[in-house]
PDB file of C-alpha atoms in Angstrom:
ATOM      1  CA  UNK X  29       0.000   0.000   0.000  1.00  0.00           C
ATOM      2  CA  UNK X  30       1.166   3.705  -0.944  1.00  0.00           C
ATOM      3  CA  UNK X  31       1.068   5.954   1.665  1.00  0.00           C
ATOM      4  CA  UNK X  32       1.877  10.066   1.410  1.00  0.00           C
ATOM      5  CA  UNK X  33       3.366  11.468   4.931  1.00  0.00           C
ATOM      6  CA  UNK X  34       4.705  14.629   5.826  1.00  0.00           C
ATOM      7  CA  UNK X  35       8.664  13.759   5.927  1.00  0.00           C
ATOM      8  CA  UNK X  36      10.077  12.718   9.261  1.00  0.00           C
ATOM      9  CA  UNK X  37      13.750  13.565  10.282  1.00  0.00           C
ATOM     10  CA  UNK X  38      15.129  10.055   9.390  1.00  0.00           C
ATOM     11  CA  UNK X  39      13.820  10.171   5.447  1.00  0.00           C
ATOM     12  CA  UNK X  40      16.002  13.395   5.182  1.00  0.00           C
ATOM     13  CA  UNK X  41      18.990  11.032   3.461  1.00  0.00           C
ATOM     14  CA  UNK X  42      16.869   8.730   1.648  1.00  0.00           C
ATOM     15  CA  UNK X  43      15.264  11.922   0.204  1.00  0.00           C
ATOM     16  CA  UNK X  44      18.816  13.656  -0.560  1.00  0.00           C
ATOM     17  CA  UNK X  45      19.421  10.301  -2.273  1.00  0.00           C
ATOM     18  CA  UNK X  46      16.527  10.051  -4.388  1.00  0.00           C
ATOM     19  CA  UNK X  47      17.282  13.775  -5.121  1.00  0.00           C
ATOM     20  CA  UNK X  48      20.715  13.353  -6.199  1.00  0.00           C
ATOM     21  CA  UNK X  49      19.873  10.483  -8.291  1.00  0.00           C
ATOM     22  CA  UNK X  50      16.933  12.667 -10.308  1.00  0.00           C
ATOM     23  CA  UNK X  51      18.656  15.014 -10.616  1.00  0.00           C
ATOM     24  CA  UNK X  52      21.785  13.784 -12.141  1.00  0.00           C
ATOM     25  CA  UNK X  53      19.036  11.900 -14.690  1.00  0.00           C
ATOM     26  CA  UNK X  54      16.727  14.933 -15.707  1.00  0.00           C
ATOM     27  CA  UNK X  55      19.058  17.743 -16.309  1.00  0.00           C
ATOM     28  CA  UNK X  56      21.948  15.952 -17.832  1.00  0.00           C
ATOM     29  CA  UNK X  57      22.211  19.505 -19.662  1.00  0.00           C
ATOM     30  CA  UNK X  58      23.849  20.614 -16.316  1.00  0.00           C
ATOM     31  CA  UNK X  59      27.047  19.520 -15.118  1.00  0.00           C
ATOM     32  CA  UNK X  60      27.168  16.667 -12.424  1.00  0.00           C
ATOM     33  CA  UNK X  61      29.291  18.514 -10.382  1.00  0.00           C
ATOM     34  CA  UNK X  62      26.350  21.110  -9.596  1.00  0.00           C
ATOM     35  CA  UNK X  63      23.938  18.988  -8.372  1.00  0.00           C
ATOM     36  CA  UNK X  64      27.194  16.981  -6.306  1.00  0.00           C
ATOM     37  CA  UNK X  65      27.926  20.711  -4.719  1.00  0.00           C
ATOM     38  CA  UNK X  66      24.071  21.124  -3.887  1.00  0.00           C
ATOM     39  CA  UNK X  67      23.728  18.527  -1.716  1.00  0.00           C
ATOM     40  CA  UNK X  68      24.700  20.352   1.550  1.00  0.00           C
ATOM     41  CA  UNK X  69      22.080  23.188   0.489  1.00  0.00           C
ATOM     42  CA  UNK X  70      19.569  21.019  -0.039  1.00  0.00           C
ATOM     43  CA  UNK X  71      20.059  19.245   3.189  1.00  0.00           C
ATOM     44  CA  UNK X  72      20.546  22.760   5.113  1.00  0.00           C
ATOM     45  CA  UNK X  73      18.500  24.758   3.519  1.00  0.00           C
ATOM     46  CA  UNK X  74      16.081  24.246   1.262  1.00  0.00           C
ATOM     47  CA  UNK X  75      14.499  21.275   2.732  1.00  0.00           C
ATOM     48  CA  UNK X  76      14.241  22.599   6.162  1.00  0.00           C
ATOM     49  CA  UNK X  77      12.946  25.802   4.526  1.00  0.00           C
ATOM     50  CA  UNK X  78       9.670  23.564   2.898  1.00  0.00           C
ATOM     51  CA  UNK X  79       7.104  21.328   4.101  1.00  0.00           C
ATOM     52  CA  UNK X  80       7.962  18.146   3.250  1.00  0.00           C
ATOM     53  CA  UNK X  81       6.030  14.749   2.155  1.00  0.00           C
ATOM     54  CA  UNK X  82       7.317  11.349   1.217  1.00  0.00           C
ATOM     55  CA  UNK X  83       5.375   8.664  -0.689  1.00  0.00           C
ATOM     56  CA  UNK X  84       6.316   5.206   0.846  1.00  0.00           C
ATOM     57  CA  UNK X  85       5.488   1.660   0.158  1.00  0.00           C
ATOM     58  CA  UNK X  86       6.589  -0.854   2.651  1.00  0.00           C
ATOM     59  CA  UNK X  87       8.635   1.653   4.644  1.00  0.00           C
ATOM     60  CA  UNK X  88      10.449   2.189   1.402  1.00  0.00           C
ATOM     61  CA  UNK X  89      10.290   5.927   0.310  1.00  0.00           C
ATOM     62  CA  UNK X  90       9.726   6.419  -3.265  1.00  0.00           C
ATOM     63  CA  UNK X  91      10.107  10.001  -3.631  1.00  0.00           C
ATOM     64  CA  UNK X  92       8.835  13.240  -2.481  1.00  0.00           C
ATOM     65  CA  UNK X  93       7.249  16.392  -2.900  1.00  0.00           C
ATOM     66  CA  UNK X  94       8.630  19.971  -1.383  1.00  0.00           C
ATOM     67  CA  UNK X  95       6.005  22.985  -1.330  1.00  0.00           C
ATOM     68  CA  UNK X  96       7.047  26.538   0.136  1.00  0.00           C
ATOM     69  CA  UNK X  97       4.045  26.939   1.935  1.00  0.00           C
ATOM     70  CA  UNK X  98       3.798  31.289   2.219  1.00  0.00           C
ATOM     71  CA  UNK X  99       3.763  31.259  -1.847  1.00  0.00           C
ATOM     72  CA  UNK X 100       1.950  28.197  -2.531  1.00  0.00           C
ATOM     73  CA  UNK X 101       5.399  27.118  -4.948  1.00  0.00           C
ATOM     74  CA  UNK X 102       6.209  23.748  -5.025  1.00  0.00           C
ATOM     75  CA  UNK X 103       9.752  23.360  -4.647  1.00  0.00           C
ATOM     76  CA  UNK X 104      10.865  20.052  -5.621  1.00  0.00           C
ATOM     77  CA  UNK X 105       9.062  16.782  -6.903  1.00  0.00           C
ATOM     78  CA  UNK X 106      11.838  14.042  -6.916  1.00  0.00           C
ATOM     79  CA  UNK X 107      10.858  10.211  -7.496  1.00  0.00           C
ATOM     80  CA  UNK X 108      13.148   7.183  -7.653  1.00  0.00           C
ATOM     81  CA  UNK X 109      14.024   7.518 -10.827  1.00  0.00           C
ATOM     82  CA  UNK X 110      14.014   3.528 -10.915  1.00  0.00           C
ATOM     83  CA  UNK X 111      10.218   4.475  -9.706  1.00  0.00           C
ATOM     84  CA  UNK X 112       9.108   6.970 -12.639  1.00  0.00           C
ATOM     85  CA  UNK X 113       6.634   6.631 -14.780  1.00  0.00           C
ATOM     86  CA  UNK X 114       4.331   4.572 -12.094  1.00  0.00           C
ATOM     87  CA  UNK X 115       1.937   7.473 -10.907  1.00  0.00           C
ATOM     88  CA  UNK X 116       3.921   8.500  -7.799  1.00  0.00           C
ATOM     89  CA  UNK X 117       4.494  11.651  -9.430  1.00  0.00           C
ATOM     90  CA  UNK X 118       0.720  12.426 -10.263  1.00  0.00           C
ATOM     91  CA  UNK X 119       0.061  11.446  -6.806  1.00  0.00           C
ATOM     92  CA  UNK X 120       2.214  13.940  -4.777  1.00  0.00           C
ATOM     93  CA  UNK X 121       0.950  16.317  -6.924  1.00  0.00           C
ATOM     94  CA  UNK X 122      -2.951  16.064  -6.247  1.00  0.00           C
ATOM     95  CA  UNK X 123      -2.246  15.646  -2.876  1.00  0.00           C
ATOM     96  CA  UNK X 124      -1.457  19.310  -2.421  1.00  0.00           C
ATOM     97  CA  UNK X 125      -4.087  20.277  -5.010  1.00  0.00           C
ATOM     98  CA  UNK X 126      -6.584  18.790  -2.880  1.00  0.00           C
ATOM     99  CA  UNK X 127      -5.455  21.520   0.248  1.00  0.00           C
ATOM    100  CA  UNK X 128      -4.602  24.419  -1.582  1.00  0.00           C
ATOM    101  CA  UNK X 129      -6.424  26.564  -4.540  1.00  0.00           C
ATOM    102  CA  UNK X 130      -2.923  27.330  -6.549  1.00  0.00           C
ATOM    103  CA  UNK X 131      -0.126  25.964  -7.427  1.00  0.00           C
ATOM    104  CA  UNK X 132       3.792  27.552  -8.580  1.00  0.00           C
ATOM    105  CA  UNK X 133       6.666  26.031  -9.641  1.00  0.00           C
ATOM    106  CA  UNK X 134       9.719  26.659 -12.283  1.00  0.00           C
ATOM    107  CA  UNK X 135      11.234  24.181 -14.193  1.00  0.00           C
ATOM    108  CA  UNK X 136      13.899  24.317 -16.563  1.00  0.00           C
ATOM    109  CA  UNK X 137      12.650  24.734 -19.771  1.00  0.00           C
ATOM    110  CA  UNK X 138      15.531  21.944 -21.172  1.00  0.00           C
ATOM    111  CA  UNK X 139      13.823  19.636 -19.002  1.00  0.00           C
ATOM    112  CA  UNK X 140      10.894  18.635 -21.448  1.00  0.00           C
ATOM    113  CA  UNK X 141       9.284  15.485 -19.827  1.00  0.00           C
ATOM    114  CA  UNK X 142       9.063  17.269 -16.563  1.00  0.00           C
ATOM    115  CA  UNK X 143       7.321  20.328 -18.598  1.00  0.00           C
ATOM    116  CA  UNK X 144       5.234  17.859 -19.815  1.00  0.00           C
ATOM    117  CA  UNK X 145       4.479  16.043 -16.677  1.00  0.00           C
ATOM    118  CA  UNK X 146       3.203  19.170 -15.187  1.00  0.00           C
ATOM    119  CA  UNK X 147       1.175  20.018 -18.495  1.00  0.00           C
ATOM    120  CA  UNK X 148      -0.810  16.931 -17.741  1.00  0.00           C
ATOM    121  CA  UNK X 149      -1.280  18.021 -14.551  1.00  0.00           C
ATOM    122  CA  UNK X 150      -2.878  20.915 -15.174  1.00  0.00           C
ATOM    123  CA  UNK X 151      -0.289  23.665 -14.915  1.00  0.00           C
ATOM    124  CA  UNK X 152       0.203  26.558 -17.333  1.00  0.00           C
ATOM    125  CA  UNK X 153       3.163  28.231 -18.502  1.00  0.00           C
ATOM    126  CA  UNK X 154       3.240  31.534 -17.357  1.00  0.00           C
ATOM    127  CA  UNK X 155       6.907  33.257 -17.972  1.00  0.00           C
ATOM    128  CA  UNK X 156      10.044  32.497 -19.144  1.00  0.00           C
ATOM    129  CA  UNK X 157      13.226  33.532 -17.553  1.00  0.00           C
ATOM    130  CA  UNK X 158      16.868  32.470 -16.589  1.00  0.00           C
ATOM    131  CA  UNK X 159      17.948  30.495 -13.406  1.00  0.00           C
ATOM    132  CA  UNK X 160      20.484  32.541 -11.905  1.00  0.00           C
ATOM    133  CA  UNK X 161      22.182  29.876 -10.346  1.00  0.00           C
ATOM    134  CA  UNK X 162      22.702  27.733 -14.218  1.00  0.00           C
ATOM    135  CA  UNK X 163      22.254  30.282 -16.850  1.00  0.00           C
ATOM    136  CA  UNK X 164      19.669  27.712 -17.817  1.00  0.00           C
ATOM    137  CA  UNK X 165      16.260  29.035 -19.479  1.00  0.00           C
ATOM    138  CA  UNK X 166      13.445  28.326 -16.788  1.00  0.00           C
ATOM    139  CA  UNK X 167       9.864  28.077 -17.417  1.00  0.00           C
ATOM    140  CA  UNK X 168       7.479  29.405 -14.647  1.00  0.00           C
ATOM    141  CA  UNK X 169       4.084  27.341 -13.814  1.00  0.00           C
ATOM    142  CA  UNK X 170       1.147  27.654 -12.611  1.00  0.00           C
ATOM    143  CA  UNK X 171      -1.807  25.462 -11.756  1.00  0.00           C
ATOM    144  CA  UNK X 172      -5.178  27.225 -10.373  1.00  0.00           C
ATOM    145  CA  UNK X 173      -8.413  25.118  -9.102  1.00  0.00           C
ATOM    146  CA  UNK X 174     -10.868  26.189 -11.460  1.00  0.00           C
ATOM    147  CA  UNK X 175     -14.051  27.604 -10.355  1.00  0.00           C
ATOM    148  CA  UNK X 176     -16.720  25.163 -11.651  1.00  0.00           C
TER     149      UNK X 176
END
């Protein structure tokens, strides 16, 4: 059974893990070394900055979603990469559409499937712009509950 929890202390290296992992495989347009030198941040301070949920199976987490909660953006959505494709994803993601009435997120623009992923999912494209951090083009998204 698949069960979404907010993330506990001891899934903070799993999570890193799965993180690392995605990363590396979805923006191959980005140097390795980047997401390597990231790791610290992510475990200092951007995952302490978000509220945090894991999707787990048998104790087993199989990614997880990251949502700034002030701006309704959603940070990160990583999944096992050896996990993709099997809804976990699609999950996460109406899980905080069923508590909140908007969604944000960027997403680099190189990174199609994910831009895609998020297309299905309901979210626009609202701007374009560049990621400060890569120089890569970024797209910003947008997902609102629609009033019907």
């Amino acid at each position: 059974m698949t069960i979404i929890q907010k993330a506990k202390p001891e899934d903070i290296n799993p999570m890193l893990n799965i993180w690392l992992k995605a990363s590396l495989k979805a923006h191959d347009f980005i140097p390795a070394d980047y997401w390597k030198n990231q790791l610290i941040p992510m475990r200092d301070l951007y995952l302490p900055l978000s509220e945090n949920y894991v999707i787990k199976e048998q104790d087993n987490i199989l990614g997880f979603i990251s949502l700034l909660r002030a701006e309704n953006v959603l940070a990160a959505l990583f999944i096992d990469p050896e996990q993709q494709g099997a809804g976990y994803g699609k999950s996460l993601v109406d899980f905080l559409k069923q508590q909140y009435d908007q969604l944000h997120l960027n997403v680099y623009a190189d990174n199609t499937s994910a831009v895609g992923f998020y297309q299905k999912q309901g979210f626009q494209i609202i701007s374009q712009g560049i990621d400060e951090n890569t120089g890569q083009a970024e797209l910003n998204m947008s997902w609102f509950r629609s009033s019907s």
